[in-house]
Short mmCIF file of C-alpha atoms in Angstrom, two decimals:
data_model
loop_
_atom_site.label_atom_id
_atom_site.label_comp_id
_atom_site.label_asym_id
_atom_site.label_seq_id
_atom_site.Cartn_x
_atom_site.Cartn_y
_atom_site.Cartn_z
CA MET A 20 -11.87 16.66 -9.93
CA GLU A 21 -8.36 15.50 -10.71
CA LYS A 22 -7.67 14.85 -14.39
CA TYR A 23 -6.87 11.42 -15.78
CA SER A 24 -3.87 11.04 -18.06
CA ILE A 25 -2.00 8.16 -19.69
CA GLN A 26 1.77 7.97 -20.10
CA VAL A 27 2.93 5.75 -22.95
CA TYR A 28 6.35 4.07 -22.85
CA GLY A 29 8.29 1.64 -25.00
CA TYR A 30 8.32 -1.99 -23.83
CA ASN A 31 11.28 -1.39 -21.50
CA PHE A 32 9.94 1.76 -19.78
CA SER A 33 13.11 3.59 -20.85
CA SER A 34 11.36 6.89 -21.64
CA VAL A 35 7.92 8.44 -22.02
CA LEU A 36 6.89 8.44 -25.68
CA THR A 37 3.85 10.65 -25.13
CA THR A 38 1.35 11.78 -22.50
CA LEU A 39 -2.37 11.63 -23.28
CA THR A 40 -4.94 13.75 -21.46
CA PHE A 41 -8.59 12.79 -21.02
CA GLY A 42 -10.95 15.03 -22.95
CA TYR A 43 -8.21 16.27 -25.27
CA ASP A 44 -6.47 13.14 -26.52
CA PHE A 45 -8.75 10.27 -25.48
CA TYR A 46 -12.32 9.44 -24.41
CA ASN A 47 -14.56 6.35 -23.90
CA PHE A 48 -12.21 5.48 -21.06
CA GLU A 49 -12.34 2.79 -18.41
CA TYR A 50 -9.98 0.54 -16.49
CA LYS A 51 -10.30 -2.30 -14.02
CA ILE A 52 -8.00 -3.91 -11.49
CA GLU A 53 -8.56 -7.38 -10.00
CA VAL A 54 -7.18 -9.63 -7.28
CA SER A 55 -4.71 -12.14 -8.78
CA LYS A 56 -5.76 -11.22 -12.33
CA ALA A 57 -4.36 -8.89 -14.95
CA GLY A 58 -7.27 -6.48 -15.31
CA GLY A 59 -7.35 -4.14 -18.28
CA ALA A 60 -8.10 -0.72 -19.74
CA LYS A 61 -9.55 0.73 -22.92
CA PHE A 62 -9.89 4.17 -24.45
CA THR A 63 -10.55 5.81 -27.82
CA MET A 64 -8.61 8.42 -29.79
CA GLU A 65 -9.48 10.35 -32.91
CA ALA A 66 -7.48 9.08 -35.87
CA LYS A 67 -6.44 12.64 -36.71
CA ASN A 68 -4.94 13.22 -33.25
CA LEU A 69 -1.25 14.00 -33.75
CA LYS A 70 -0.33 11.67 -30.85
CA ALA A 71 -2.12 8.70 -32.48
CA THR A 72 0.99 7.45 -34.29
CA PRO A 73 2.21 3.91 -35.03
CA THR A 74 5.17 4.57 -32.71
CA ASN A 75 3.01 5.65 -29.77
CA LEU A 76 0.37 2.96 -30.27
CA LYS A 77 2.71 0.06 -30.97
CA MET A 78 1.80 -3.38 -29.62
CA TYR A 79 3.24 -4.04 -26.15
CA ASN A 80 4.05 -0.40 -25.51
CA ARG A 81 3.58 0.13 -21.79
CA VAL A 82 0.88 2.43 -20.41
CA VAL A 83 0.55 3.97 -16.96
CA ILE A 84 -2.78 5.56 -16.03
CA TYR A 85 -2.65 8.49 -13.63
CA LYS A 86 -5.36 10.28 -11.69
CA GLY A 87 -3.73 13.62 -11.03
CA THR A 88 -0.24 12.60 -9.90
CA VAL A 89 -1.22 9.15 -8.55
CA PRO A 90 -0.52 6.06 -10.72
CA LYS A 91 -3.60 3.82 -10.81
CA PHE A 92 -2.91 1.17 -13.45
CA VAL A 93 0.04 -0.23 -15.40
CA GLY A 94 -0.27 -2.41 -18.47
CA TYR A 95 0.50 -2.70 -22.15
CA ILE A 96 -1.25 -2.20 -25.48
CA GLU A 97 -2.56 -5.47 -26.90
CA LYS A 98 -5.19 -4.54 -29.48
CA LEU A 99 -6.21 -1.70 -31.79
CA ASP A 100 -9.53 -1.34 -33.61
CA VAL A 101 -9.20 1.28 -36.34
CA THR A 102 -12.11 2.88 -38.22
CA LEU A 103 -12.21 5.87 -40.55
CA ASN A 104 -12.26 8.40 -37.71
CA GLU A 105 -11.37 6.60 -34.50
CA ILE A 106 -8.84 4.24 -32.94
CA SER A 107 -9.97 2.08 -30.02
CA ILE A 108 -7.09 0.94 -27.84
CA GLU A 109 -7.29 -2.09 -25.52
CA CYS A 110 -4.71 -2.71 -22.81
CA ILE A 111 -3.97 -5.62 -20.52
CA GLY A 112 -2.66 -5.21 -16.98
CA LEU A 113 1.08 -5.81 -16.67
CA LEU A 114 0.45 -9.10 -14.87
CA GLY A 115 -0.79 -10.45 -18.22
CA LEU A 116 2.71 -10.06 -19.65
CA PHE A 117 3.83 -12.98 -17.49
CA LYS A 118 1.70 -15.34 -19.56
CA LYS A 119 4.31 -14.60 -22.26
CA ARG A 120 7.32 -15.45 -20.08
CA LEU A 121 8.40 -18.99 -19.17
CA HIS A 122 10.26 -20.42 -16.21
CA SER A 123 12.10 -23.69 -15.59
CA GLY A 124 13.46 -24.62 -12.20
CA THR A 125 13.20 -26.85 -9.12
CA PHE A 126 12.50 -25.68 -5.58
CA ASN A 127 13.45 -27.96 -2.69
CA SER A 128 12.74 -27.45 1.03
CA THR A 129 11.87 -23.79 0.61
CA THR A 130 8.86 -21.52 1.01
CA ALA A 131 6.17 -20.35 -1.37
CA GLN A 132 7.25 -16.73 -1.00
CA ALA A 133 10.92 -17.53 -1.69
CA ALA A 134 9.96 -19.46 -4.84
CA PHE A 135 7.55 -16.70 -5.92
CA TYR A 136 10.18 -13.97 -5.89
CA SER A 137 12.99 -16.22 -7.09
CA ILE A 138 11.08 -16.63 -10.34
CA LEU A 139 10.83 -12.84 -10.69
CA THR A 140 14.58 -12.42 -10.04
CA THR A 141 15.42 -15.03 -12.69
CA LEU A 142 13.16 -13.34 -15.24
CA ASN A 143 14.57 -9.89 -14.63
CA ALA A 144 18.14 -11.18 -14.97
CA ALA A 145 17.31 -12.54 -18.43
CA ASN A 146 15.18 -9.60 -19.64
CA ASP A 147 14.17 -6.95 -17.12
CA THR A 148 10.42 -6.53 -16.65
CA GLU A 149 10.92 -3.48 -14.35
CA VAL A 150 8.71 -5.27 -11.80
CA GLU A 151 10.20 -5.60 -8.31
CA ALA A 152 9.37 -7.42 -5.08
CA GLY A 153 6.65 -5.70 -3.07
CA GLU A 154 4.70 -6.45 0.09
CA VAL A 155 4.67 -10.06 1.32
CA ASP A 156 3.32 -11.87 4.37
CA VAL A 157 2.90 -15.42 3.01
CA ASN A 158 4.64 -18.15 4.96
CA LEU A 159 4.14 -21.67 3.55
CA SER A 160 6.74 -24.44 3.39
CA ILE A 161 7.27 -26.36 0.15
CA ASP A 162 8.97 -29.76 -0.01
CA GLU A 163 9.67 -30.09 -3.73
CA LEU A 164 8.32 -28.31 -6.78
CA GLU A 165 9.46 -28.37 -10.41
CA PHE A 166 8.51 -26.10 -13.30
CA ILE A 167 9.44 -27.03 -16.86
CA ARG A 168 8.92 -24.17 -19.34
CA THR A 169 5.85 -23.10 -17.37
CA GLN A 170 4.10 -19.77 -17.93
CA VAL A 171 5.24 -17.54 -15.09
CA PHE A 172 1.66 -16.40 -14.50
CA SER A 173 0.67 -20.07 -14.07
CA ALA A 174 3.62 -20.73 -11.75
CA TRP A 175 2.69 -17.77 -9.55
CA ASP A 176 -0.95 -18.85 -9.63
CA LYS A 177 0.05 -22.33 -8.47
CA LEU A 178 2.09 -20.97 -5.57
CA ALA A 179 -0.75 -18.61 -4.61
CA SER A 180 -3.28 -21.46 -4.76
CA GLN A 181 -1.13 -23.66 -2.54
CA ALA A 182 -0.83 -20.88 0.02
CA GLU A 183 -4.44 -19.68 -0.51
CA ALA A 184 -2.90 -16.26 -1.07
CA GLU A 185 -3.29 -13.35 -3.52
CA TYR A 186 -1.03 -11.19 -5.66
CA GLN A 187 -1.01 -8.03 -7.75
CA ILE A 188 1.31 -5.64 -9.59
CA ARG A 189 0.90 -2.26 -7.92
CA PRO A 190 2.22 0.98 -9.45
CA ALA A 191 3.44 3.47 -6.85
CA LEU A 192 5.70 6.51 -6.44
CA ASP A 193 8.50 6.53 -3.88
CA VAL A 194 9.25 9.54 -1.67
CA SER A 195 11.43 11.02 -4.45
CA GLY A 196 8.63 10.72 -7.01
CA ASN A 197 10.17 7.79 -8.89
CA LEU A 198 7.74 5.28 -10.38
CA HIS A 199 7.90 1.63 -9.26
CA PHE A 200 5.94 -1.50 -10.11
CA TYR A 201 5.65 -3.69 -7.02
CA LEU A 202 4.67 -7.37 -7.07
CA ASP A 203 2.74 -7.99 -3.84
CA PHE A 204 2.18 -11.55 -2.52
CA LYS A 205 -0.08 -11.65 0.52
CA TYR A 206 -2.71 -13.77 2.22
CA GLN A 207 -5.05 -10.85 1.68
CA LEU A 208 -4.41 -7.68 -0.32
CA GLY A 209 -5.74 -4.35 0.86
CA SER A 210 -6.48 -3.16 4.40
CA ASP A 211 -9.32 -2.99 6.91
CA LYS A 212 -11.53 0.02 6.11
CA THR A 213 -14.70 -1.13 7.84
CA ASP A 214 -14.62 1.99 10.03
CA SER A 215 -14.50 4.39 7.09
CA VAL A 216 -16.11 2.81 3.98
CA TYR A 217 -19.81 1.88 4.16
CA LEU A 218 -21.68 0.43 1.18
CA ARG A 219 -25.20 1.03 2.41
CA TYR A 220 -28.85 1.00 1.40
CA LEU A 221 -31.51 1.38 4.11
CA SER A 222 -35.12 1.67 2.91
CA SER A 223 -35.95 3.79 5.93
CA GLN A 224 -33.05 6.18 5.24
CA ILE A 225 -32.74 6.44 1.46
CA ASN A 226 -30.89 9.72 1.68
CA SER A 227 -28.07 7.93 3.49
CA ALA A 228 -27.61 5.34 0.71
CA THR A 229 -24.12 5.09 -0.76
CA ILE A 230 -25.15 2.50 -3.39
CA VAL A 231 -26.71 3.63 -6.68
CA ASP A 232 -27.05 0.25 -8.42
CA PHE A 233 -26.14 -3.39 -8.04
CA GLN A 234 -26.10 -6.71 -9.89
CA VAL A 235 -25.41 -10.27 -8.75
CA GLU A 236 -23.72 -13.05 -10.74
CA VAL A 237 -24.24 -16.64 -9.57
CA ASP A 238 -21.98 -19.38 -10.91
CA GLY A 239 -21.98 -23.04 -9.90
CA GLY A 240 -20.17 -24.37 -12.92
CA ASP A 241 -16.87 -24.92 -11.10
CA ILE A 242 -18.21 -26.62 -7.97
CA VAL A 243 -16.34 -29.78 -7.00
CA ASN A 244 -16.30 -31.27 -3.52
CA LYS A 245 -14.29 -34.46 -3.97
CA VAL A 246 -10.97 -34.11 -5.76
CA THR A 247 -8.21 -36.56 -6.55
CA GLY A 248 -4.92 -34.80 -7.09
CA VAL A 249 -2.36 -36.61 -9.23
CA THR A 250 1.34 -36.06 -9.88
CA LYS A 251 4.65 -37.91 -10.15
CA ASN A 252 7.57 -37.62 -7.77
CA GLY A 253 11.18 -37.13 -8.82
CA ALA A 254 11.62 -40.88 -9.30
CA GLY A 255 8.67 -41.05 -11.68
CA SER A 256 6.29 -42.82 -9.28
CA THR A 257 2.66 -41.71 -9.34
CA LEU A 258 1.36 -39.91 -6.26
CA THR A 259 -2.34 -39.39 -5.51
CA SER A 260 -4.31 -37.50 -2.88
CA THR A 261 -8.09 -37.57 -2.46
CA GLN A 262 -9.67 -34.74 -0.47
CA GLN A 263 -13.34 -33.88 0.03
CA ASP A 264 -15.68 -31.52 1.83
CA ALA A 265 -18.51 -33.30 3.65
CA ALA A 266 -20.72 -30.24 4.06
CA SER A 267 -20.59 -29.44 0.34
CA ILE A 268 -21.46 -33.04 -0.54
CA VAL A 269 -24.53 -32.83 1.69
CA GLU A 270 -25.50 -29.52 0.07
CA PHE A 271 -24.98 -30.34 -3.62
CA GLY A 272 -24.36 -34.08 -3.86
CA GLN A 273 -20.99 -35.57 -4.72
CA LEU A 274 -19.26 -33.61 -7.50
CA GLU A 275 -15.90 -35.08 -8.43
CA ASP A 276 -12.85 -34.15 -10.42
CA THR A 277 -9.31 -35.31 -11.01
CA VAL A 278 -6.72 -32.56 -11.14
CA SER A 279 -3.13 -32.88 -12.32
CA PHE A 280 -0.63 -30.94 -10.22
CA SER A 281 2.27 -31.76 -12.48
CA GLU A 282 4.89 -29.48 -10.93
CA THR A 283 4.31 -30.86 -7.41
CA LEU A 284 6.77 -33.61 -6.49
CA SER A 285 6.04 -34.56 -2.84
CA GLN A 286 3.07 -36.21 -1.11
CA THR A 287 2.88 -33.49 1.54
CA ASP A 288 2.67 -30.71 -1.05
CA LEU A 289 0.13 -32.72 -3.07
CA ASP A 290 -2.11 -33.16 -0.02
CA THR A 291 -1.91 -29.42 0.72
CA GLU A 292 -2.61 -28.38 -2.85
CA THR A 293 -5.51 -30.82 -3.34
CA ALA A 294 -7.14 -29.72 -0.08
CA ALA A 295 -6.75 -26.06 -1.10
CA HIS A 296 -8.38 -26.82 -4.46
CA VAL A 297 -11.39 -28.38 -2.73
CA ASN A 298 -11.69 -25.42 -0.37
CA GLN A 299 -11.65 -22.97 -3.28
CA HIS A 300 -14.23 -24.88 -5.38
CA LYS A 301 -16.60 -26.48 -2.86
CA ASP A 302 -19.36 -23.85 -3.18
CA GLU A 303 -21.18 -21.81 -5.78
CA ILE A 304 -19.78 -18.33 -6.33
CA TYR A 305 -21.92 -15.28 -5.70
CA THR A 306 -20.34 -12.02 -6.82
CA PRO A 307 -22.34 -8.85 -6.21
CA LYS A 308 -21.34 -5.84 -8.31
CA ILE A 309 -22.15 -2.59 -6.55
CA ALA A 310 -22.12 0.86 -8.16
CA ILE A 311 -21.04 3.42 -5.59
CA ASP A 312 -22.31 6.96 -5.06
CA LEU A 313 -19.10 8.96 -5.51
CA VAL A 314 -20.67 12.04 -3.97
CA LYS A 315 -20.56 10.17 -0.66
CA ILE A 316 -17.54 7.87 -1.06
CA ASP A 317 -14.24 9.01 -2.57
CA GLU A 318 -12.86 6.62 -5.19
CA SER A 319 -9.39 6.86 -3.69
CA ASN A 320 -10.66 5.44 -0.38
CA ILE A 321 -11.31 2.01 -1.93
CA SER A 322 -8.34 -0.13 -2.93
CA LEU A 323 -8.11 -3.66 -4.25
CA GLY A 324 -8.57 -6.22 -1.49
CA ASP A 325 -9.90 -3.72 1.06
CA LEU A 326 -12.31 -4.91 3.73
CA VAL A 327 -15.38 -2.64 3.73
CA ARG A 328 -18.70 -2.57 5.55
CA VAL A 329 -21.91 -3.56 3.73
CA ASP A 330 -25.30 -2.72 5.26
CA LEU A 331 -28.45 -3.47 3.27
CA ASN A 332 -31.98 -3.32 4.66
CA ASN A 333 -34.93 -3.28 2.26
CA GLY A 334 -37.68 -3.69 4.84
CA PHE A 335 -37.84 -7.46 4.26
CA VAL A 336 -34.31 -8.63 4.98
CA VAL A 337 -31.36 -7.28 6.87
CA LEU A 338 -27.79 -7.89 5.77
CA SER A 339 -24.90 -6.47 7.75
CA GLU A 340 -21.42 -7.86 7.19
CA ASN A 341 -17.86 -7.08 6.14
CA ASN A 342 -16.89 -7.71 2.51
CA ARG A 343 -13.66 -7.59 0.52
CA VAL A 344 -13.16 -5.76 -2.78
CA LEU A 345 -12.16 -8.28 -5.46
CA ARG A 346 -12.49 -6.07 -8.52
CA LYS A 347 -12.69 -2.33 -9.07
CA THR A 348 -13.82 -0.77 -12.35
CA ILE A 349 -13.59 2.95 -13.14
CA LYS A 350 -15.40 4.56 -16.08
CA LEU A 351 -15.42 8.19 -17.12
CA SER A 352 -18.48 9.80 -18.69
CA GLN A 353 -18.06 12.19 -21.60
CA ASN A 354 -17.86 15.13 -19.19
CA GLY A 355 -15.23 13.39 -17.09
CA ASN A 356 -17.37 12.25 -14.16
CA GLU A 357 -16.29 8.98 -12.58
CA GLU A 358 -18.42 5.88 -12.23
CA ILE A 359 -17.09 3.17 -9.93
CA THR A 360 -18.28 -0.42 -9.62
CA VAL A 361 -16.83 -2.91 -7.16
CA THR A 362 -17.21 -6.68 -7.01
CA ILE A 363 -17.24 -7.85 -3.40
CA GLN A 364 -17.03 -11.04 -1.35
CA PRO A 365 -17.77 -11.69 2.35
CA GLU A 366 -14.85 -11.68 4.74
CA GLY A 367 -13.40 -15.17 5.31
CA ALA A 368 -15.56 -16.87 2.68
CA ASN A 369 -15.27 -18.04 -0.92
CA LEU A 370 -18.92 -17.21 -1.63
CA LEU A 371 -22.03 -15.48 -0.48
CA PRO A 372 -24.70 -17.72 1.10
CA SER A 373 -27.50 -18.84 -1.20
CA SER A 374 -30.04 -16.78 0.76
CA PHE A 375 -28.16 -13.61 -0.15
CA PHE A 376 -29.18 -13.88 -3.81
CA SER A 377 -32.92 -13.73 -3.05
CA SER A 378 -32.24 -10.94 -0.59
CA ILE A 379 -30.50 -8.87 -3.27
CA VAL A 380 -33.42 -9.42 -5.67
CA ASP A 381 -35.83 -8.21 -2.97
CA ILE A 382 -33.66 -5.17 -2.37
CA GLU A 383 -33.47 -4.36 -6.08
CA ASN A 384 -37.25 -4.62 -6.45
CA ARG A 385 -37.72 -2.43 -3.38
CA VAL A 386 -35.34 0.22 -4.77
CA ARG A 387 -37.26 0.32 -8.05
CA GLN A 388 -40.60 0.61 -6.24
CA LEU A 389 -39.31 3.48 -4.12
CA GLU A 390 -37.76 5.22 -7.12
CA SER A 391 -41.03 4.95 -9.08
CA THR A 392 -42.98 6.63 -6.27
CA SER A 393 -40.44 9.37 -5.55
#
C-alpha cells in the first residue's frame, strides 16, 4: 500500500518546512473531505520527535496530505493538544481559512460564477491565498448583490445556495508535477461512477458484499416549508418574498421561518434565493454512513461528489438506487491499513425517503444475525 505523508509549509506555501511520514513521525491519523465544507484532519506525534518543533507546528502553517505522490487534502494547523509525551495536531481544510477573510463589493447584472471568482481574485490581489479558479459549470444570472465586510466563506455559500450548486478546494498536480489548489464551483462535484463503484449488501450473496458497516443519522431540526425572505433594495425599501412547498406542508404540517438575505438587493434574486432555501430545507435529512470493504473497492476510485451505485437486499426489503458521496473519511490503523467511510445521498434528492430508515435498521439486524450464525 502507498504510504501517507504530510508536507508542512508556512502560511504562504513558500517552501516545505518538513515532511512527516506515517509510522515514523505521526500516527492516530485521519482526514475527511466534504462537499461545500472545510473538512479536517488530525494526527499525533511524539513530543520527542525532532520534527515536532514550534516552527513546524505553528498555528496556520499549511499542511498537504499525500498518499504516495497524490495530494489528498490541503489545510492548516488550528489546534495543538500537548501532553507529557505526545502532541495531537488538529487541522482545518483550507476552505475554512475563508471564514477569516472578508469581502466588500457590489455585483450588478452579472452571474453567480463571475461573482464567485471575482471575490477570489480580489482576495488574492490583497494577500495571496495560493488558491486559483478551478472547474465551473454554474450559470445563474444575478440582478444586484452587495457584500459589506462579509466572510468570504459566507459569500461563497450564499452564491452556491442561490444557484443550488457546490464547491470545494481541490489539491492537484499539473503535468509538470507542480502543486495547485483549485476552487471548483459546480452544480454537482464528482463524476458518474455507477458502472464501476457498487456499495452492496445482498443477504443471498454475502461474499459479494462491499459494505462492512453502516449507520444512519436522521435530522428534522432544520425543516421549514414556508419561508418569508426579507431584504432591502439599494434605495432602502423593504422587499419580501414568501415561498412554500405544498407537499412538505401536507407531510409535516406548516413549519415557518423568516430569513434575512441582507446582501440581496433585487426582488428577482430574493424570489430565487427564498425558493432555493425552501427546496433545501423542506424535508428531513437522512444521511447514511457506509464503511467500505477496501479489499473490494479501491479508495482512490471514490471522490467527493461521485455518483455511485447502492444495492441493498436483506431478504425483507430491496433498495437499488444511485447515490452521491457527500463526505469521505479516511482513517489509518496502527499498522497503516485504511478504513474508509462515506456519507451518501440519493441522486437528485435532498434526503432519503422515510421508509429507507426502517429498511436500514432491518438490514443492520439481518447482518448481525447472519454474522452471529457464521
